[in-house]
mmCIF file of C-alpha atoms in Angstrom:
data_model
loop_
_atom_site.group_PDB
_atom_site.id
_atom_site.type_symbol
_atom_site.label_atom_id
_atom_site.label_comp_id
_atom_site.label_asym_id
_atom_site.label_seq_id
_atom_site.Cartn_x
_atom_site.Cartn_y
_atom_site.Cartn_z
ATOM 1 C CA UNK I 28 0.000 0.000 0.000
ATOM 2 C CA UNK I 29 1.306 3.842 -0.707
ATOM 3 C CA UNK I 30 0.821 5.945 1.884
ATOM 4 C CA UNK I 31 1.321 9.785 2.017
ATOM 5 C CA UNK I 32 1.390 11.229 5.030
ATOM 6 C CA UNK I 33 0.608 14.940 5.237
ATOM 7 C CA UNK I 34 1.105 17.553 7.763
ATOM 8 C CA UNK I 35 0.106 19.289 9.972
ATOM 9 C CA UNK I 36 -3.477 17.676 9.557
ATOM 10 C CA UNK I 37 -4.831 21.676 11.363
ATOM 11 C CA UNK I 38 -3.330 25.275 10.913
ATOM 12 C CA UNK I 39 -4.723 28.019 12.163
ATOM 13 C CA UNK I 40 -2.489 31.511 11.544
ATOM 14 C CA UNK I 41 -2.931 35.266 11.535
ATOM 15 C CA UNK I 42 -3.375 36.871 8.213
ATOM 16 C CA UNK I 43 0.464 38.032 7.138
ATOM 17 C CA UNK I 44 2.178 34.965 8.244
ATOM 18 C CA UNK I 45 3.634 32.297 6.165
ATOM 19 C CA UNK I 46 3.419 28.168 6.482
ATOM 20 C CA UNK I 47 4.466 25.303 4.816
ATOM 21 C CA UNK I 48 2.712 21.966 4.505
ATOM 22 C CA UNK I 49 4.601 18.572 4.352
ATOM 23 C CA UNK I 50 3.852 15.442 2.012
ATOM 24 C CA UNK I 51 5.658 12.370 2.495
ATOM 25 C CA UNK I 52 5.989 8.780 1.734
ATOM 26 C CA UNK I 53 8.490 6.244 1.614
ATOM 27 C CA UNK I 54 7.381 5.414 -2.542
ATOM 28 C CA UNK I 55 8.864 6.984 -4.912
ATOM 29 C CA UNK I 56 6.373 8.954 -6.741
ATOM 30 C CA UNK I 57 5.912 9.452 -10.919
ATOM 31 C CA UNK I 58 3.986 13.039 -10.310
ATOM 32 C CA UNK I 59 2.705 14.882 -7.214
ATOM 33 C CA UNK I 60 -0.423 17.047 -7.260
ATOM 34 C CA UNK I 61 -1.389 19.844 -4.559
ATOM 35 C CA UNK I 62 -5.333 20.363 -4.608
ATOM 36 C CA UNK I 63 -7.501 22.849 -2.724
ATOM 37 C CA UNK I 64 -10.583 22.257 -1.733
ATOM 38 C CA UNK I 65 -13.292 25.061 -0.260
ATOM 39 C CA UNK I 66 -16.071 23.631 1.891
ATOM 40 C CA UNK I 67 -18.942 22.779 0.102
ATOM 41 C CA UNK I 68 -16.929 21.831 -3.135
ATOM 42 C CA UNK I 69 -14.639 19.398 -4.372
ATOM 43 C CA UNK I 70 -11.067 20.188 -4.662
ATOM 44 C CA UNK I 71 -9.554 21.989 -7.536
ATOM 45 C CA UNK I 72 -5.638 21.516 -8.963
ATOM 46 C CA UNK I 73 -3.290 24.144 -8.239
ATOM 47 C CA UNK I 74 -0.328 22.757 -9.552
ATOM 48 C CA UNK I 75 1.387 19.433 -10.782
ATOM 49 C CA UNK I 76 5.667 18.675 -9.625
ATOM 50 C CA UNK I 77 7.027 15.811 -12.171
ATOM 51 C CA UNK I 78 11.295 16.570 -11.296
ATOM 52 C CA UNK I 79 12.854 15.349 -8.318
ATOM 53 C CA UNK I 80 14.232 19.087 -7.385
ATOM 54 C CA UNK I 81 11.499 20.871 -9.094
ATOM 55 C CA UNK I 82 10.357 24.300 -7.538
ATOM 56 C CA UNK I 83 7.089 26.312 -8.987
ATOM 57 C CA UNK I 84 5.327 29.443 -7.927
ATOM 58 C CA UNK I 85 1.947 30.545 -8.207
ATOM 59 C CA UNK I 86 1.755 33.797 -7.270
ATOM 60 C CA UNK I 87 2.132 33.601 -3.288
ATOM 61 C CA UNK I 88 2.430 29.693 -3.185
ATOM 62 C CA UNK I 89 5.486 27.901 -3.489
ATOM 63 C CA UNK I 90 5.798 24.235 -4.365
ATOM 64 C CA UNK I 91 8.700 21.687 -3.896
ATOM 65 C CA UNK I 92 9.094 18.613 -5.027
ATOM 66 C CA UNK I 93 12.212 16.756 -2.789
ATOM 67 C CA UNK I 94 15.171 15.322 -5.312
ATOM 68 C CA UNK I 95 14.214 11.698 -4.513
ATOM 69 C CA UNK I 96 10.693 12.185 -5.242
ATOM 70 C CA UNK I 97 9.281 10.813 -2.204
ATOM 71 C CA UNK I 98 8.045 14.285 -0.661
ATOM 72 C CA UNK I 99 7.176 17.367 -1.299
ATOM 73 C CA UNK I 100 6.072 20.931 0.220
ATOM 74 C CA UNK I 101 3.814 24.036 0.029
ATOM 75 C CA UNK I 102 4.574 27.124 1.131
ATOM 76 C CA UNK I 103 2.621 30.021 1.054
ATOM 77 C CA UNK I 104 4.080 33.374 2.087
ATOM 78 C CA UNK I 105 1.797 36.300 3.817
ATOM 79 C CA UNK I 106 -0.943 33.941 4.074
ATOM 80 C CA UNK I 107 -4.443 35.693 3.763
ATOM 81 C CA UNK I 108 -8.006 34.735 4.695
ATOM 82 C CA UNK I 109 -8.821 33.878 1.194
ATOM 83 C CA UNK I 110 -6.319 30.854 1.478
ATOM 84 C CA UNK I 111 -8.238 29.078 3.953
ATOM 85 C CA UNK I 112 -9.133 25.890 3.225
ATOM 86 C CA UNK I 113 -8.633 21.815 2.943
ATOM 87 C CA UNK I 114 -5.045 21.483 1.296
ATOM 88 C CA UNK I 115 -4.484 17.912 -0.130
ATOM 89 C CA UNK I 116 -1.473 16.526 -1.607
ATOM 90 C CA UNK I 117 -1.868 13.829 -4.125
ATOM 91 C CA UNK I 118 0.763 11.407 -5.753
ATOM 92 C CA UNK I 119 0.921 9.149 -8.423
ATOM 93 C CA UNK I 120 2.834 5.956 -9.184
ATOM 94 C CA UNK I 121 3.927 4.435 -12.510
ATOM 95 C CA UNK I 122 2.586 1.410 -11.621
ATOM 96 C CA UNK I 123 -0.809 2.586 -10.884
ATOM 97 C CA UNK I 124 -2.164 3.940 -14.107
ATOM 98 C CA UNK I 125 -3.888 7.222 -13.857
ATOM 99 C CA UNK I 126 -4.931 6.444 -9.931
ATOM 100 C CA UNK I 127 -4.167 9.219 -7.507
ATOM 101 C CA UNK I 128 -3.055 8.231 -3.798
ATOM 102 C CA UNK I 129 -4.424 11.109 -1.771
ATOM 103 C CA UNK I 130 -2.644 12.493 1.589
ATOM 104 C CA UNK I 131 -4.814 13.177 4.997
ATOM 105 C CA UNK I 132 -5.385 16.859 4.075
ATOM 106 C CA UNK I 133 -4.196 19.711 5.577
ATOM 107 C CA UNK I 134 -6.871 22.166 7.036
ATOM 108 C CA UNK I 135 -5.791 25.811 7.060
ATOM 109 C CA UNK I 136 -7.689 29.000 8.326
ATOM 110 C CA UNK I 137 -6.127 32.179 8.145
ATOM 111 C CA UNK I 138 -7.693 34.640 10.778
ATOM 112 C CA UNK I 139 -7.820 38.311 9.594
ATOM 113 C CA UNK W 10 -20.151 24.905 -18.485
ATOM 114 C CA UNK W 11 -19.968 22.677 -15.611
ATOM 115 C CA UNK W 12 -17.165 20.086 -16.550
ATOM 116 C CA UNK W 13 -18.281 17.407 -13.768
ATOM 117 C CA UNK W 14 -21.863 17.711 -12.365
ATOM 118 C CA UNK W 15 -23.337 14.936 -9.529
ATOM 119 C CA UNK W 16 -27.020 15.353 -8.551
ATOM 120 C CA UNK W 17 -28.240 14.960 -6.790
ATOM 121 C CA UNK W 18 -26.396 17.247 -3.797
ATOM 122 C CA UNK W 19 -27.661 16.559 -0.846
ATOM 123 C CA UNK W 20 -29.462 13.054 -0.032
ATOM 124 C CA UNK W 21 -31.068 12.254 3.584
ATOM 125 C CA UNK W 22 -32.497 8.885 3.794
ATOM 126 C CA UNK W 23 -33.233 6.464 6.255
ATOM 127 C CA UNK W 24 -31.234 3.452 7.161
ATOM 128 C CA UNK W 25 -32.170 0.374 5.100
ATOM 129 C CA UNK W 26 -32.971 2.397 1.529
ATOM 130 C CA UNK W 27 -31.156 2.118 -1.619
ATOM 131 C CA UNK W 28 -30.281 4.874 -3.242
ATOM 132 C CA UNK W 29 -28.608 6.347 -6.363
ATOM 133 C CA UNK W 30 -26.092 9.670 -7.057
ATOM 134 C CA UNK W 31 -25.460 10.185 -10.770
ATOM 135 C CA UNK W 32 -22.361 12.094 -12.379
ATOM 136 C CA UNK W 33 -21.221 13.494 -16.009
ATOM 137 C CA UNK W 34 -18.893 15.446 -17.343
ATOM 138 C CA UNK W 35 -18.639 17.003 -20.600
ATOM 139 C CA UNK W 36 -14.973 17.434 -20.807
ATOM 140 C CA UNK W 37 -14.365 14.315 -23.214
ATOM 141 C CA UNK W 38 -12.661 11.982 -20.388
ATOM 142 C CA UNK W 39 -12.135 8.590 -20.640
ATOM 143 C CA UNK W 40 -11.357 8.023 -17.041
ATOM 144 C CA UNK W 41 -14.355 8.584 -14.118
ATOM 145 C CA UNK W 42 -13.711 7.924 -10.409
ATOM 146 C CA UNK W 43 -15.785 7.683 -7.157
ATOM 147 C CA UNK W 44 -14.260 9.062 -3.943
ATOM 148 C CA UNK W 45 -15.413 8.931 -0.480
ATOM 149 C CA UNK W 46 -14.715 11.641 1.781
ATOM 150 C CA UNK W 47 -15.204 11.063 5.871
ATOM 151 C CA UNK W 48 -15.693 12.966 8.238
ATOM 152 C CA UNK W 49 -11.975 13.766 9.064
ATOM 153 C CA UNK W 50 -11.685 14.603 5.479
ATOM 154 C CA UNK W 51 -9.786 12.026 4.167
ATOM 155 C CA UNK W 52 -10.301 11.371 0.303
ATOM 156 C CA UNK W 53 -10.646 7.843 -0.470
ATOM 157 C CA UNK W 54 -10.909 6.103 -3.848
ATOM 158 C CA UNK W 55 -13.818 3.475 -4.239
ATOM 159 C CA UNK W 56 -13.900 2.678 -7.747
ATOM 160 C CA UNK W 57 -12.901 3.792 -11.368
ATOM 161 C CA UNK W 58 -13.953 3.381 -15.228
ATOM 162 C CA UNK W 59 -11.486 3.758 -18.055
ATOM 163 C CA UNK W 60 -13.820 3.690 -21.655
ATOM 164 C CA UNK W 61 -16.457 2.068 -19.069
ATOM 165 C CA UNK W 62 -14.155 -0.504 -17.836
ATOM 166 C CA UNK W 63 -13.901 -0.962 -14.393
ATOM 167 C CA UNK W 64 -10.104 -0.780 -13.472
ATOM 168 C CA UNK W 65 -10.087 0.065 -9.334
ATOM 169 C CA UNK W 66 -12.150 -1.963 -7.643
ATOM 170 C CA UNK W 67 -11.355 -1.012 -3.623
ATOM 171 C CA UNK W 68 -12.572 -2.733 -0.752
ATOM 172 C CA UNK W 69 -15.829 -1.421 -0.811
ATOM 173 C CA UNK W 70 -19.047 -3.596 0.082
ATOM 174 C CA UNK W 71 -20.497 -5.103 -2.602
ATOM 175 C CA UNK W 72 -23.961 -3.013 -1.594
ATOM 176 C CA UNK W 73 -22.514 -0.050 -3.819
ATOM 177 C CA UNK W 74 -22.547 -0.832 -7.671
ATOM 178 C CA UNK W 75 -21.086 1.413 -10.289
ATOM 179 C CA UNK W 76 -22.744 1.676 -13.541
ATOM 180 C CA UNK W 77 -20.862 3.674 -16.417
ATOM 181 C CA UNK W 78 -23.782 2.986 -19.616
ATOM 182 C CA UNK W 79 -21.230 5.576 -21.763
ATOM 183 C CA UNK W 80 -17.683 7.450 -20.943
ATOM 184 C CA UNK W 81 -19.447 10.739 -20.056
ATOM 185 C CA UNK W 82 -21.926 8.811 -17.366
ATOM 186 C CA UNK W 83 -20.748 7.062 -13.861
ATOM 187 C CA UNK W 84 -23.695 6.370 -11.580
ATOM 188 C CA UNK W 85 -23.130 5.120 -8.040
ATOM 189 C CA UNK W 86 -26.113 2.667 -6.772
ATOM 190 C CA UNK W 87 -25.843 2.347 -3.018
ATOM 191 C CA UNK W 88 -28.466 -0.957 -1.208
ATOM 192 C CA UNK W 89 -29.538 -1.369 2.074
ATOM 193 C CA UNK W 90 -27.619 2.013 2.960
ATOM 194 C CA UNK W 91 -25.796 2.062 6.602
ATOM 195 C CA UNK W 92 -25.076 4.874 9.083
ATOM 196 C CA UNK W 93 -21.600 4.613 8.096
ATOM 197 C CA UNK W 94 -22.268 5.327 4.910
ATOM 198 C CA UNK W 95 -22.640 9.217 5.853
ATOM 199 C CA UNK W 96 -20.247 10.715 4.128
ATOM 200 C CA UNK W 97 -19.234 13.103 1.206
ATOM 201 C CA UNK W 98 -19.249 11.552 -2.309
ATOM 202 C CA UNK W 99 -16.945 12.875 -4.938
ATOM 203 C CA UNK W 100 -17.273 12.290 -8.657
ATOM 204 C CA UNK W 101 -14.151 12.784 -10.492
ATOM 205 C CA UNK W 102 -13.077 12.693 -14.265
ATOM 206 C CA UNK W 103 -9.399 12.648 -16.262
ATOM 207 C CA UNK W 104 -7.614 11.417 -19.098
ATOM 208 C CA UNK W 105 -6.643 7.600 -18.873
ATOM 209 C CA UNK W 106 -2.324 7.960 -17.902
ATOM 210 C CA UNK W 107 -0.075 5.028 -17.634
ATOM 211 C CA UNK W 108 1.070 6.845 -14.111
ATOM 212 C CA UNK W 109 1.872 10.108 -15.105
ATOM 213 C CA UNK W 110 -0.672 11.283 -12.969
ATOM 214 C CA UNK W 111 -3.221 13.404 -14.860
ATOM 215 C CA UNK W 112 -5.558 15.980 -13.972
ATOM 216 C CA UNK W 113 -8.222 15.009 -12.191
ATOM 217 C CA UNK W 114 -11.534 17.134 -12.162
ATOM 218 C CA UNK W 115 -14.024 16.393 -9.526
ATOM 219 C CA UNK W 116 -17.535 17.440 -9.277
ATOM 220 C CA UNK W 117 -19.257 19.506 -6.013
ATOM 221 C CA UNK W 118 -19.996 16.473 -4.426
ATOM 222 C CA UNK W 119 -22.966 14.663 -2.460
ATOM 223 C CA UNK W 120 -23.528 14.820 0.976
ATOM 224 C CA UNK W 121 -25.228 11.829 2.105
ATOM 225 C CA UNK W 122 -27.101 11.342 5.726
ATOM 226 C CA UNK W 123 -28.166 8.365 6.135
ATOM 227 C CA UNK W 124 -30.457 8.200 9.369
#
């Protein structure tokens, strides 16, 4: 079984300050996918890591993906109440077609 | 324009019923997927259709039955429904991948009480 553990499971900040979320396993992954999902909805891509190394922004958010591709992180600088929300990492293995393995979730609120 | 669409989105029932939650998506995807979502939030794959082929198969009960009658349809058919079958249900849709990990695409979800 491939596991990805994910923390912390809860964050709760002050608007302005920064975090990072953790994604790990002990599988090598093929591709790793951070999703965000608002209550009431399902969750939405924000960005796909295929290099062991690989870095990519998106605007405030920062994504890592470690050089053995086993883990991976989010950052998010100056955090504001719009990021709030269910965080959930999600990584794929070439031996499991196009089947996503999805992490516990991270659950971030960002007070004003 | 809604790419993935479940109905219906809310279901309370009683304990005992069978019941049925119905998904499509018009974004020309071979691949569909049912996810169940607990309470603690945790995102868990039940089953999924490639060309409507059933490829995952998860240790579910054998009370829930997928039906996939085209690529654009997966229909979930849940008998004899439990308490522990309250959850959050989670159509999803992508492009078949030989574990590149596509895109997937998931619908708003259905909340289902069961009573």
């Amino acid at each position: 079984t491939q596991l990805l553990e994910q923390s912390p499971q809860f964050l709760s900040i002050q608007e302005g300050e920064n975090l990072t979320v953790y994604c790990n396993s002990s599988s090598v992954f093929s591709s790793l996918q951070w999703y965000r999902q608002e209550p009431g909805e399902g969750p939405v891509l924000l960005v796909t890591v295929v290099t062991g190394g690989e870095v990519k922004k998106l605007k405030r958010l920062t994504f890592q993906f470690g050089d053995a591709r086993k883990d991976s992180s989010l950052h998010i600088t100056a955090a504001q109440p719009g990021d709030t929300g269910l965080y959930l990492c999600a990584g794929a293995f070439w031996t499991s077609g196009s089947r996503l393995t999805f992490g516990e979730g991270t659950q971030l609120t960002v007070n004003p | 324009d809604t790419a993935v669409s479940q109905t219906p989105k809310y279901l309370v029932t009683q304990m005992g019923n069978d019941k049925s939650i119905k998904c499509e998506q018009n974004l020309g995807h071979d691949t569909m997927y049912w996810y169940k979502q607990d309470s603690k939030k945790f995102l868990k794959i039940m089953f999924s259709y490639n060309n409507k082929e059933l490829i995952i198969n998860e240790t579910v009960p054998n009370r829930f039955s997928p039906k996939s009658p085209d690529k654009a349809h997966l229909n979930l058919h849940i008998n004899s429904l439990e308490l522990g079958d309250s959850a959050v249900y989670f159509c999803a849709s992508s492009q078949w991948s030989s574990g590149s990990g596509e895109t997937q695409y998931f619908g708003p979800g259905t909340r289902l009480l069961v009573l």
